[in-house]
C-alpha cells in the first residue's frame, strides 16, 4: 500500500478514536501541572482539550505533548476571562467535564499586585462557571456540570498544627491564597444553589519533579518562586546561589517545612478525581500531598545526594506570606479516591534535574 494511503487511513482511524474518546476541557493545560495532567488523561483514554493563553507557558509544550503521547493535541488558544469564547469552546467540544487550572500562582507577585490576582483567578473562575452554567444547566444531553478545581494548601493559611486535614479552618496569608479561598467559597455557594453540580476540589501541596521523558517540566518565567526549579537553576549555573527564605522558623533546622509531591502523582490525582465524580456524582474536597514534611535544607541535601551537584545557598529574610510548616494528612484522598503518592523526594530531585539538564533554558532551549 502506498505510504500516503496508509497515512490517510491512520489519520482517519485517529480521528475516529479521538472523536469517540470522552473529552475533558483542561484550562491552563499548557502549564506545569496541566501538561503532566494532559499526558495522564490521554493514558487513561480521555481526550483533553487545552484552553490556554500562554500567559505563563511556552507554546513549544504542545509539540512536546504530541511527542510524548504520539497524537496531535487539541488546543484552544484564548483567555479564560473571555466568557463568550469559553462558552463557544464548551459548545463545540461538548466535554464531559472541566479541569480548571488556568490562573496566576506567584505568592510574591500577588502581594505586590493583588488586583491582578483577584481579576485573573477569581474573574477567571466566575467566567468559567458562568459559561458552564449556560451550557450545562438545565441538565440536558451534555449531563450535569462537572468540575475539578485546582485549589491549594494555601487555603489553610497558617495552620495551628500539622498534619493538616481537610476540615481544618480555612484562611489565607497572602492575596494569592485569598483568591483560592474565595473560589472555594464560590463553589460551595454554587453547589448549595444548584445541587446538580459535581465538584472535586483538589488542594495541592508542593508539586515538584518532571515527566520521566524530560520533555516536559517546570519552566517558570523569571526567578523561580518555588524551591525545586530554583535548585535546578543554581545547579545548572543560571543562578549563583539558592536563597533560603528564613532560617529562624520553629522547625528542626529553622527553615520552612513543606510537603513535596511528585508531579506525576499529582497528575494521577486529577484522573482519579474525575473518575470518582463521574462514578458517584458526589462532590468532594481532598488534600493531594504525601503526608511527609521536608525542610528546605532537607531538600537541598536530597538534591545534592541525588544529582551529585553542589548547591551553594544563603539564608535570607523570611518571605511575606510564608508559614513555618505545612504538610498534609492525605488519608481522605486514599479512602475516597484510592489515591496515594508513590514517588520519593529523591525521584523528584532526579527527574527535575534530568529535565533541567536536557532543557537548560527551559522550553526556549528548542528540541530536547
Ligand atoms: N505549582 C504549584 O506549586 C501549585 C500549588 C497549588 C496550586 N496550584 C494551582 O494549580 C494551577 C496550575 O499551576 P501551575 O503550577 O501548573 O501553573 P502554570 O503557571 O505553570 O500554569 C497555569 C497555566 O494557565 C495559563 N493561564 C493563566 N492565566 C490564564 C488565562 N486567563 N486564560 C487562559 N490561560 C491562562 C498559563 O498560561 C499557564 O499555562 C494554578 O491554578 C495554581 O494556582 C499550583
mmCIF file of C-alpha atoms and ligand atoms in Angstrom:
data_model
loop_
_atom_site.group_PDB
_atom_site.id
_atom_site.type_symbol
_atom_site.label_atom_id
_atom_site.label_comp_id
_atom_site.label_asym_id
_atom_site.label_seq_id
_atom_site.Cartn_x
_atom_site.Cartn_y
_atom_site.Cartn_z
ATOM 1 C CA UNK A 1 0.000 0.000 0.000
ATOM 2 C CA UNK A 2 1.427 3.445 -0.888
ATOM 3 C CA UNK A 3 2.671 5.384 2.144
ATOM 4 C CA UNK A 4 0.273 8.296 1.510
ATOM 5 C CA UNK A 5 -2.767 5.995 1.522
ATOM 6 C CA UNK A 6 -1.546 4.292 4.706
ATOM 7 C CA UNK A 7 -1.060 7.682 6.428
ATOM 8 C CA UNK A 8 -4.542 8.675 5.270
ATOM 9 C CA UNK A 9 -6.087 5.576 6.869
ATOM 10 C CA UNK A 10 -4.113 6.155 10.078
ATOM 11 C CA UNK A 11 -5.307 9.756 10.220
ATOM 12 C CA UNK A 12 -8.953 8.747 9.825
ATOM 13 C CA UNK A 13 -8.563 5.980 12.402
ATOM 14 C CA UNK A 14 -7.114 8.550 14.808
ATOM 15 C CA UNK A 15 -9.955 10.973 14.083
ATOM 16 C CA UNK A 16 -12.478 8.208 14.778
ATOM 17 C CA UNK A 17 -10.819 7.115 18.014
ATOM 18 C CA UNK A 18 -10.209 10.660 19.238
ATOM 19 C CA UNK A 19 -13.788 11.568 18.400
ATOM 20 C CA UNK A 20 -15.042 8.639 20.429
ATOM 21 C CA UNK A 21 -12.820 9.268 23.431
ATOM 22 C CA UNK A 22 -14.673 11.365 26.012
ATOM 23 C CA UNK A 23 -13.384 14.915 26.037
ATOM 24 C CA UNK A 24 -12.364 16.997 29.028
ATOM 25 C CA UNK A 25 -11.598 20.708 28.920
ATOM 26 C CA UNK A 26 -8.236 21.403 30.565
ATOM 27 C CA UNK A 27 -7.845 25.119 31.287
ATOM 28 C CA UNK A 28 -4.199 26.041 31.874
ATOM 29 C CA UNK A 29 -3.270 22.758 30.188
ATOM 30 C CA UNK A 30 -0.011 24.156 28.779
ATOM 31 C CA UNK A 31 1.342 24.937 32.251
ATOM 32 C CA UNK A 32 3.426 22.837 34.615
ATOM 33 C CA UNK A 33 0.636 20.847 36.261
ATOM 34 C CA UNK A 34 -1.640 20.966 33.216
ATOM 35 C CA UNK A 35 0.909 19.456 30.817
ATOM 36 C CA UNK A 36 1.589 16.476 33.102
ATOM 37 C CA UNK A 37 -2.150 16.042 33.675
ATOM 38 C CA UNK A 38 -2.691 16.092 29.897
ATOM 39 C CA UNK A 39 -0.426 13.055 29.492
ATOM 40 C CA UNK A 40 -2.110 11.126 32.317
ATOM 41 C CA UNK A 41 -5.567 11.859 30.878
ATOM 42 C CA UNK A 42 -4.565 10.557 27.457
ATOM 43 C CA UNK A 43 -3.051 7.460 29.045
ATOM 44 C CA UNK A 44 -6.444 6.932 30.728
ATOM 45 C CA UNK A 45 -8.266 7.085 27.361
ATOM 46 C CA UNK A 46 -9.634 10.602 27.878
ATOM 47 C CA UNK A 47 -9.150 13.286 25.214
ATOM 48 C CA UNK A 48 -8.129 16.593 26.831
ATOM 49 C CA UNK A 49 -8.783 19.892 25.064
ATOM 50 C CA UNK A 50 -6.301 22.507 26.248
ATOM 51 C CA UNK A 51 -7.556 26.061 26.772
ATOM 52 C CA UNK A 52 -4.594 28.336 27.449
ATOM 53 C CA UNK A 53 -3.431 31.844 26.558
ATOM 54 C CA UNK A 54 0.255 31.002 27.200
ATOM 55 C CA UNK A 55 0.479 33.862 29.700
ATOM 56 C CA UNK A 56 2.794 31.702 31.794
ATOM 57 C CA UNK A 57 3.764 28.861 29.467
ATOM 58 C CA UNK A 58 5.574 28.236 26.195
ATOM 59 C CA UNK A 59 3.762 27.142 23.016
ATOM 60 C CA UNK A 60 6.529 24.541 22.486
ATOM 61 C CA UNK A 61 4.874 22.456 25.178
ATOM 62 C CA UNK A 62 2.175 21.492 22.654
ATOM 63 C CA UNK A 63 4.665 19.718 20.373
ATOM 64 C CA UNK A 64 6.253 18.021 23.358
ATOM 65 C CA UNK A 65 2.841 16.677 24.431
ATOM 66 C CA UNK A 66 2.218 15.358 20.924
ATOM 67 C CA UNK A 67 5.664 13.736 21.002
ATOM 68 C CA UNK A 68 5.043 12.003 24.356
ATOM 69 C CA UNK A 69 1.526 10.806 23.566
ATOM 70 C CA UNK A 70 2.014 10.125 19.834
ATOM 71 C CA UNK A 71 -1.015 12.102 18.651
ATOM 72 C CA UNK A 72 -1.905 15.707 17.798
ATOM 73 C CA UNK A 73 -3.077 17.982 20.614
ATOM 74 C CA UNK A 74 -6.448 19.734 20.682
ATOM 75 C CA UNK A 75 -5.690 23.356 21.583
ATOM 76 C CA UNK A 76 -7.969 26.356 22.053
ATOM 77 C CA UNK A 77 -5.756 29.387 22.409
ATOM 78 C CA UNK A 78 -7.512 32.097 24.397
ATOM 79 C CA UNK A 79 -8.321 33.676 27.720
ATOM 80 C CA UNK A 80 -10.498 32.010 30.341
ATOM 81 C CA UNK A 81 -11.707 35.519 31.278
ATOM 82 C CA UNK A 82 -13.346 35.730 27.844
ATOM 83 C CA UNK A 83 -16.678 34.122 28.721
ATOM 84 C CA UNK A 84 -18.199 34.034 25.185
ATOM 85 C CA UNK A 85 -15.023 32.291 23.980
ATOM 86 C CA UNK A 86 -15.201 29.708 26.804
ATOM 87 C CA UNK A 87 -18.881 29.090 26.065
ATOM 88 C CA UNK A 88 -18.110 28.589 22.393
ATOM 89 C CA UNK A 89 -15.319 26.125 23.255
ATOM 90 C CA UNK A 90 -17.683 24.175 25.526
ATOM 91 C CA UNK A 91 -20.395 24.013 22.858
ATOM 92 C CA UNK A 92 -18.015 22.885 20.123
ATOM 93 C CA UNK A 93 -16.214 20.179 22.126
ATOM 94 C CA UNK A 94 -19.071 19.170 24.467
ATOM 95 C CA UNK A 95 -16.635 17.938 27.127
ATOM 96 C CA UNK A 96 -17.836 15.584 29.863
ATOM 97 C CA UNK A 97 -16.241 17.935 32.394
ATOM 98 C CA UNK A 98 -13.693 20.646 33.041
ATOM 99 C CA UNK A 99 -10.406 20.609 34.947
ATOM 100 C CA UNK A 100 -9.669 24.221 35.833
ATOM 101 C CA UNK A 101 -6.007 25.080 36.360
ATOM 102 C CA UNK A 102 -5.655 28.390 34.495
ATOM 103 C CA UNK A 103 -4.631 31.257 36.725
ATOM 104 C CA UNK A 104 -1.758 33.141 38.290
ATOM 105 C CA UNK A 105 0.169 31.457 41.094
ATOM 106 C CA UNK A 106 3.137 33.501 42.355
ATOM 107 C CA UNK A 107 2.630 34.433 46.017
ATOM 108 C CA UNK A 108 5.193 37.272 45.951
ATOM 109 C CA UNK A 109 3.715 38.820 42.805
ATOM 110 C CA UNK A 110 0.244 38.609 44.374
ATOM 111 C CA UNK A 111 1.468 40.620 47.375
ATOM 112 C CA UNK A 112 2.823 43.310 45.012
ATOM 113 C CA UNK A 113 -0.119 43.224 42.542
ATOM 114 C CA UNK A 114 -3.198 41.968 44.409
ATOM 115 C CA UNK A 115 -5.715 43.297 41.870
ATOM 116 C CA UNK A 116 -4.070 41.326 39.062
ATOM 117 C CA UNK A 117 -4.668 38.166 41.097
ATOM 118 C CA UNK A 118 -8.242 38.959 42.101
ATOM 119 C CA UNK A 119 -9.037 39.648 38.478
ATOM 120 C CA UNK A 120 -7.260 36.687 36.892
ATOM 121 C CA UNK A 121 -8.074 33.988 39.430
ATOM 122 C CA UNK A 122 -11.488 34.993 40.763
ATOM 123 C CA UNK A 123 -12.547 36.634 37.488
ATOM 124 C CA UNK A 124 -11.380 33.553 35.548
ATOM 125 C CA UNK A 125 -13.345 31.207 37.806
ATOM 126 C CA UNK A 126 -16.522 33.305 37.501
ATOM 127 C CA UNK A 127 -16.199 33.422 33.719
ATOM 128 C CA UNK A 128 -15.729 29.649 33.513
ATOM 129 C CA UNK A 129 -18.547 28.847 35.963
ATOM 130 C CA UNK A 130 -20.990 31.120 34.160
ATOM 131 C CA UNK A 131 -20.022 29.621 30.805
ATOM 132 C CA UNK A 132 -20.584 26.136 32.251
ATOM 133 C CA UNK A 133 -23.894 27.220 33.742
ATOM 134 C CA UNK A 134 -25.042 28.478 30.334
ATOM 135 C CA UNK A 135 -24.028 25.293 28.543
ATOM 136 C CA UNK A 136 -24.819 22.560 31.093
ATOM 137 C CA UNK A 137 -27.816 23.930 33.056
ATOM 138 C CA UNK A 138 -30.634 22.956 32.951
ATOM 139 C CA UNK A 139 -29.193 19.448 32.779
ATOM 140 C CA UNK A 140 -29.648 18.143 29.263
ATOM 141 C CA UNK A 141 -27.910 15.954 26.730
ATOM 142 C CA UNK A 142 -24.456 17.019 27.928
ATOM 143 C CA UNK A 143 -25.118 15.862 31.504
ATOM 144 C CA UNK A 144 -24.718 17.777 34.763
ATOM 145 C CA UNK A 145 -21.818 20.199 35.121
ATOM 146 C CA UNK A 146 -18.650 18.523 36.361
ATOM 147 C CA UNK A 147 -15.624 20.460 37.566
ATOM 148 C CA UNK A 148 -12.249 19.582 39.087
ATOM 149 C CA UNK A 149 -10.685 22.686 40.614
ATOM 150 C CA UNK A 150 -7.010 23.209 41.461
ATOM 151 C CA UNK A 151 -7.006 24.666 44.926
ATOM 152 C CA UNK A 152 -4.018 24.848 47.197
ATOM 153 C CA UNK A 153 -2.750 24.169 50.699
ATOM 154 C CA UNK A 154 -2.602 27.974 50.996
ATOM 155 C CA UNK A 155 -6.321 27.876 51.900
ATOM 156 C CA UNK A 156 -5.252 26.612 55.337
ATOM 157 C CA UNK A 157 -3.497 29.939 55.973
ATOM 158 C CA UNK A 158 -1.079 29.490 58.862
ATOM 159 C CA UNK A 159 -2.241 26.119 60.274
ATOM 160 C CA UNK A 160 -2.275 25.722 64.062
ATOM 161 C CA UNK A 161 -0.876 22.179 63.818
ATOM 162 C CA UNK A 162 0.335 19.638 61.255
ATOM 163 C CA UNK A 163 -0.521 17.327 59.536
ATOM 164 C CA UNK A 164 -3.471 19.179 58.029
ATOM 165 C CA UNK A 165 -6.835 17.506 57.442
ATOM 166 C CA UNK A 166 -9.476 18.910 55.102
ATOM 167 C CA UNK A 167 -11.697 20.071 57.957
ATOM 168 C CA UNK A 168 -9.066 22.474 59.346
ATOM 169 C CA UNK A 169 -10.328 26.075 59.348
ATOM 170 C CA UNK A 170 -9.697 27.912 56.113
ATOM 171 C CA UNK A 171 -7.696 31.153 55.973
ATOM 172 C CA UNK A 172 -5.080 32.934 53.910
ATOM 173 C CA UNK A 173 -1.777 34.735 54.378
ATOM 174 C CA UNK A 174 -1.467 36.483 51.002
ATOM 175 C CA UNK A 175 -3.670 37.654 48.094
ATOM 176 C CA UNK A 176 -2.936 34.522 46.016
ATOM 177 C CA UNK A 177 -4.199 32.267 48.825
ATOM 178 C CA UNK A 178 -7.119 34.626 49.304
ATOM 179 C CA UNK A 179 -8.195 34.088 45.686
ATOM 180 C CA UNK A 180 -8.168 30.290 46.158
ATOM 181 C CA UNK A 181 -10.243 30.650 49.314
ATOM 182 C CA UNK A 182 -12.794 32.921 47.621
ATOM 183 C CA UNK A 183 -13.106 30.468 44.720
ATOM 184 C CA UNK A 184 -13.659 27.565 47.125
ATOM 185 C CA UNK A 185 -16.373 29.623 48.856
ATOM 186 C CA UNK A 186 -17.941 30.430 45.488
ATOM 187 C CA UNK A 187 -18.002 26.730 44.637
ATOM 188 C CA UNK A 188 -19.684 25.972 47.992
ATOM 189 C CA UNK A 189 -22.384 28.533 47.163
ATOM 190 C CA UNK A 190 -22.876 27.235 43.605
ATOM 191 C CA UNK A 191 -23.252 23.674 44.895
ATOM 192 C CA UNK A 192 -25.759 24.803 47.547
ATOM 193 C CA UNK A 193 -27.829 26.704 44.977
ATOM 194 C CA UNK A 194 -27.615 24.114 42.184
ATOM 195 C CA UNK A 195 -27.145 20.583 43.560
ATOM 196 C CA UNK A 196 -26.664 19.159 40.044
ATOM 197 C CA UNK A 197 -23.052 20.380 40.066
ATOM 198 C CA UNK A 198 -20.390 17.731 40.696
ATOM 199 C CA UNK A 199 -17.288 19.462 42.006
ATOM 200 C CA UNK A 200 -13.960 17.997 43.105
ATOM 201 C CA UNK A 201 -11.707 20.440 44.942
ATOM 202 C CA UNK A 202 -8.069 19.329 44.968
ATOM 203 C CA UNK A 203 -5.842 21.061 47.498
ATOM 204 C CA UNK A 204 -2.335 20.602 46.152
ATOM 205 C CA UNK A 205 0.657 20.730 48.403
ATOM 206 C CA UNK A 206 4.053 21.369 46.714
ATOM 207 C CA UNK A 207 4.420 19.757 43.286
ATOM 208 C CA UNK A 208 7.977 19.032 42.125
ATOM 209 C CA UNK A 209 9.792 16.904 39.540
ATOM 210 C CA UNK A 210 9.104 16.281 35.871
ATOM 211 C CA UNK A 211 7.869 13.674 33.398
ATOM 212 C CA UNK A 212 10.401 10.804 33.078
ATOM 213 C CA UNK A 213 10.893 11.632 29.368
ATOM 214 C CA UNK A 214 12.297 15.044 30.403
ATOM 215 C CA UNK A 215 10.262 16.508 27.519
ATOM 216 C CA UNK A 216 8.014 18.468 29.879
ATOM 217 C CA UNK A 217 8.777 20.028 33.265
ATOM 218 C CA UNK A 218 8.585 23.190 35.327
ATOM 219 C CA UNK A 219 9.752 26.262 33.399
ATOM 220 C CA UNK A 220 8.965 29.398 35.399
ATOM 221 C CA UNK A 221 9.317 32.903 33.956
ATOM 222 C CA UNK A 222 11.998 34.950 35.728
ATOM 223 C CA UNK A 223 13.465 33.932 39.067
ATOM 224 C CA UNK A 224 11.660 30.816 40.295
ATOM 225 C CA UNK A 225 9.329 31.283 43.270
ATOM 226 C CA UNK A 226 9.317 27.526 44.010
ATOM 227 C CA UNK A 227 12.207 25.661 45.594
ATOM 228 C CA UNK A 228 12.862 22.853 43.086
ATOM 229 C CA UNK A 229 13.267 24.963 39.915
ATOM 230 C CA UNK A 230 15.382 27.373 41.969
ATOM 231 C CA UNK A 231 17.648 24.472 42.965
ATOM 232 C CA UNK A 232 17.963 23.140 39.427
ATOM 233 C CA UNK A 233 18.728 26.596 38.038
ATOM 234 C CA UNK A 234 21.500 27.058 40.606
ATOM 235 C CA UNK A 235 22.862 23.585 39.828
ATOM 236 C CA UNK A 236 22.935 24.321 36.068
ATOM 237 C CA UNK A 237 24.641 27.687 36.649
ATOM 238 C CA UNK A 238 21.786 30.036 35.699
ATOM 239 C CA UNK A 239 21.643 31.421 39.252
ATOM 240 C CA UNK A 240 24.634 31.935 41.565
ATOM 241 C CA UNK A 241 23.151 30.550 44.777
ATOM 242 C CA UNK A 242 19.913 29.456 46.389
ATOM 243 C CA UNK A 243 18.176 31.997 48.605
ATOM 244 C CA UNK A 244 16.640 30.256 51.603
ATOM 245 C CA UNK A 245 13.835 32.469 52.909
ATOM 246 C CA UNK A 246 14.051 32.351 56.710
ATOM 247 C CA UNK A 247 16.333 30.325 58.969
ATOM 248 C CA UNK A 248 14.553 31.107 62.233
ATOM 249 C CA UNK A 249 11.242 29.268 61.910
ATOM 250 C CA UNK A 250 10.216 26.996 64.800
ATOM 251 C CA UNK A 251 11.228 23.875 62.821
ATOM 252 C CA UNK A 252 14.059 21.373 63.494
ATOM 253 C CA UNK A 253 16.633 23.245 61.351
ATOM 254 C CA UNK A 254 14.930 26.682 61.274
ATOM 255 C CA UNK A 255 13.897 26.509 57.606
ATOM 256 C CA UNK A 256 10.323 26.119 56.326
ATOM 257 C CA UNK A 257 8.833 22.622 56.105
ATOM 258 C CA UNK A 258 6.647 21.609 53.130
ATOM 259 C CA UNK A 259 5.003 18.550 51.645
ATOM 260 C CA UNK A 260 6.645 17.947 48.244
ATOM 261 C CA UNK A 261 4.658 15.764 45.883
ATOM 262 C CA UNK A 262 5.889 14.338 42.577
ATOM 263 C CA UNK A 263 4.140 15.978 39.640
ATOM 264 C CA UNK A 264 3.302 12.523 38.214
ATOM 265 C CA UNK A 265 1.433 11.602 41.413
ATOM 266 C CA UNK A 266 -0.370 14.941 41.378
ATOM 267 C CA UNK A 267 -1.350 14.461 37.738
ATOM 268 C CA UNK A 268 -2.717 10.987 38.564
ATOM 269 C CA UNK A 269 -4.843 12.638 41.252
ATOM 270 C CA UNK A 270 -6.786 14.526 38.546
ATOM 271 C CA UNK A 271 -7.657 11.367 36.654
ATOM 272 C CA UNK A 272 -8.933 9.562 39.750
ATOM 273 C CA UNK A 273 -10.836 12.673 40.874
ATOM 274 C CA UNK A 274 -12.569 12.870 37.503
ATOM 275 C CA UNK A 275 -13.445 9.182 37.574
ATOM 276 C CA UNK A 276 -14.829 9.442 41.127
ATOM 277 C CA UNK A 277 -17.059 12.401 40.208
ATOM 278 C CA UNK A 278 -18.347 10.542 37.160
ATOM 279 C CA UNK A 279 -18.899 7.309 39.107
ATOM 280 C CA UNK A 280 -20.533 8.639 42.264
ATOM 281 C CA UNK A 281 -21.859 12.092 41.347
ATOM 282 C CA UNK A 282 -20.720 13.169 44.830
ATOM 283 C CA UNK A 283 -18.698 16.358 45.275
ATOM 284 C CA UNK A 284 -15.615 16.316 47.500
ATOM 285 C CA UNK A 285 -12.573 18.224 48.737
ATOM 286 C CA UNK A 286 -9.268 16.398 49.205
ATOM 287 C CA UNK A 287 -5.649 17.126 50.029
ATOM 288 C CA UNK A 288 -3.129 15.916 47.465
ATOM 289 C CA UNK A 289 0.120 15.548 49.385
ATOM 290 C CA UNK A 290 2.386 12.805 50.668
ATOM 291 C CA UNK A 291 1.923 13.345 54.407
ATOM 292 C CA UNK A 292 5.686 13.935 54.861
ATOM 293 C CA UNK A 293 7.260 17.270 55.634
ATOM 294 C CA UNK A 294 10.768 18.199 54.459
ATOM 295 C CA UNK A 295 12.649 21.362 55.360
ATOM 296 C CA UNK A 296 14.388 23.466 52.704
ATOM 297 C CA UNK A 297 17.740 22.125 53.896
ATOM 298 C CA UNK A 298 16.418 18.512 53.726
ATOM 299 C CA UNK A 299 15.541 19.142 50.081
ATOM 300 C CA UNK A 300 18.926 20.710 49.344
ATOM 301 C CA UNK A 301 20.641 17.626 50.819
ATOM 302 C CA UNK A 302 18.371 15.209 48.914
ATOM 303 C CA UNK A 303 19.078 17.134 45.694
ATOM 304 C CA UNK A 304 22.858 17.080 46.193
ATOM 305 C CA UNK A 305 22.716 13.342 47.032
ATOM 306 C CA UNK A 306 20.524 12.513 44.016
ATOM 307 C CA UNK A 307 22.431 14.599 41.454
ATOM 308 C CA UNK A 308 25.971 14.979 42.770
ATOM 309 C CA UNK A 309 25.753 18.729 42.057
ATOM 310 C CA UNK A 310 26.857 21.271 44.660
ATOM 311 C CA UNK A 311 24.211 23.842 45.615
ATOM 312 C CA UNK A 312 25.555 26.937 47.379
ATOM 313 C CA UNK A 313 22.881 28.645 49.466
ATOM 314 C CA UNK A 314 22.382 31.726 51.620
ATOM 315 C CA UNK A 315 19.828 32.172 54.346
ATOM 316 C CA UNK A 316 17.973 35.465 53.867
ATOM 317 C CA UNK A 317 14.927 37.138 55.457
ATOM 318 C CA UNK A 318 11.593 35.398 55.640
ATOM 319 C CA UNK A 319 9.249 35.970 52.678
ATOM 320 C CA UNK A 320 5.844 37.594 53.300
ATOM 321 C CA UNK A 321 3.047 35.019 53.279
ATOM 322 C CA UNK A 322 5.267 32.005 54.091
ATOM 323 C CA UNK A 323 4.386 29.785 57.066
ATOM 324 C CA UNK A 324 6.683 27.593 59.199
ATOM 325 C CA UNK A 325 5.225 24.168 58.462
ATOM 326 C CA UNK A 326 2.642 22.846 56.033
ATOM 327 C CA UNK A 327 2.088 19.187 55.275
ATOM 328 C CA UNK A 328 -0.959 17.111 54.523
ATOM 329 C CA UNK A 329 -2.852 14.335 56.115
ATOM 330 C CA UNK A 330 -3.628 12.608 52.794
ATOM 331 C CA UNK A 331 -5.861 9.861 54.223
ATOM 332 C CA UNK A 332 -9.142 11.207 52.815
ATOM 333 C CA UNK A 333 -7.805 11.032 49.241
ATOM 334 C CA UNK A 334 -6.832 7.415 49.853
ATOM 335 C CA UNK A 335 -10.196 6.478 51.386
ATOM 336 C CA UNK A 336 -12.313 8.353 48.836
ATOM 337 C CA UNK A 337 -10.319 8.055 45.623
ATOM 338 C CA UNK A 338 -7.958 5.158 46.311
ATOM 339 C CA UNK A 339 -5.145 7.617 45.552
ATOM 340 C CA UNK A 340 -1.813 7.944 47.304
ATOM 341 C CA UNK A 341 1.549 9.418 46.336
ATOM 342 C CA UNK A 342 4.111 6.802 45.267
ATOM 343 C CA UNK A 343 7.240 8.762 44.364
ATOM 344 C CA UNK A 344 10.026 9.772 46.768
ATOM 345 C CA UNK A 345 11.778 13.093 47.245
ATOM 346 C CA UNK A 346 14.882 11.571 45.616
ATOM 347 C CA UNK A 347 12.841 10.795 42.465
ATOM 348 C CA UNK A 348 11.512 14.362 42.402
ATOM 349 C CA UNK A 349 15.097 15.691 42.571
ATOM 350 C CA UNK A 350 16.427 13.291 39.931
ATOM 351 C CA UNK A 351 13.549 13.962 37.497
ATOM 352 C CA UNK A 352 13.672 17.742 37.976
ATOM 353 C CA UNK A 353 17.409 17.662 37.349
ATOM 354 C CA UNK A 354 17.085 15.496 34.209
ATOM 355 C CA UNK A 355 14.523 17.992 32.826
ATOM 356 C CA UNK A 356 16.808 20.949 33.596
ATOM 357 C CA UNK A 357 19.878 19.282 32.065
ATOM 358 C CA UNK A 358 18.073 18.429 28.820
ATOM 359 C CA UNK A 359 16.432 21.887 28.734
ATOM 360 C CA UNK A 360 18.944 24.295 30.286
ATOM 361 C CA UNK A 361 16.845 27.297 29.217
ATOM 362 C CA UNK A 362 13.506 25.527 29.663
ATOM 363 C CA UNK A 363 11.280 25.251 26.584
ATOM 364 C CA UNK A 364 13.200 28.116 24.963
ATOM 365 C CA UNK A 365 16.127 25.651 24.598
ATOM 366 C CA UNK A 366 14.462 24.137 21.492
ATOM 367 C CA UNK A 367 14.097 20.428 20.700
ATOM 368 C CA UNK A 368 15.100 18.319 23.729
HETATM 369 N N1 LIG B 1 2.601 24.830 41.203
HETATM 370 C C1 LIG B 1 2.206 24.924 42.451
HETATM 371 O O1 LIG B 1 3.024 24.941 43.379
HETATM 372 C C2 LIG B 1 0.729 24.985 42.810
HETATM 373 C C3 LIG B 1 0.320 24.683 44.112
HETATM 374 C C4 LIG B 1 -1.036 24.756 44.417
HETATM 375 C C5 LIG B 1 -1.965 25.133 43.448
HETATM 376 N N2 LIG B 1 -1.533 25.432 42.194
HETATM 377 C C6 LIG B 1 -2.529 25.852 41.193
HETATM 378 O O2 LIG B 1 -2.532 24.954 40.101
HETATM 379 C C7 LIG B 1 -2.830 25.650 38.894
HETATM 380 C C8 LIG B 1 -1.761 25.332 37.857
HETATM 381 O O3 LIG B 1 -0.494 25.686 38.399
HETATM 382 P P1 LIG B 1 0.846 25.503 37.573
HETATM 383 O O4 LIG B 1 1.932 25.324 38.559
HETATM 384 O O5 LIG B 1 0.673 24.498 36.504
HETATM 385 O O6 LIG B 1 0.964 26.962 36.950
HETATM 386 P P2 LIG B 1 1.411 27.416 35.489
HETATM 387 O O7 LIG B 1 1.558 28.886 35.520
HETATM 388 O O8 LIG B 1 2.548 26.590 35.007
HETATM 389 O O9 LIG B 1 0.127 27.028 34.617
HETATM 390 C C9 LIG B 1 -1.006 27.849 34.536
HETATM 391 C C10 LIG B 1 -1.404 27.915 33.074
HETATM 392 O O10 LIG B 1 -2.567 28.737 32.960
HETATM 393 C C11 LIG B 1 -2.395 29.610 31.863
HETATM 394 N N3 LIG B 1 -3.212 30.798 32.137
HETATM 395 C C12 LIG B 1 -3.018 31.734 33.094
HETATM 396 N N4 LIG B 1 -3.995 32.654 33.035
HETATM 397 C C13 LIG B 1 -4.815 32.296 32.010
HETATM 398 C C14 LIG B 1 -5.995 32.827 31.455
HETATM 399 N N5 LIG B 1 -6.539 33.955 31.940
HETATM 400 N N6 LIG B 1 -6.574 32.200 30.410
HETATM 401 C C15 LIG B 1 -6.046 31.064 29.905
HETATM 402 N N7 LIG B 1 -4.919 30.505 30.394
HETATM 403 C C16 LIG B 1 -4.319 31.104 31.427
HETATM 404 C C17 LIG B 1 -0.911 29.904 31.800
HETATM 405 O O11 LIG B 1 -0.500 30.333 30.521
HETATM 406 C C18 LIG B 1 -0.338 28.535 32.180
HETATM 407 O O12 LIG B 1 -0.143 27.743 31.029
HETATM 408 C C19 LIG B 1 -2.931 27.128 39.258
HETATM 409 O O13 LIG B 1 -4.276 27.450 39.405
HETATM 410 C C20 LIG B 1 -2.203 27.206 40.589
HETATM 411 O O14 LIG B 1 -2.701 28.239 41.391
HETATM 412 C C21 LIG B 1 -0.205 25.351 41.844
#
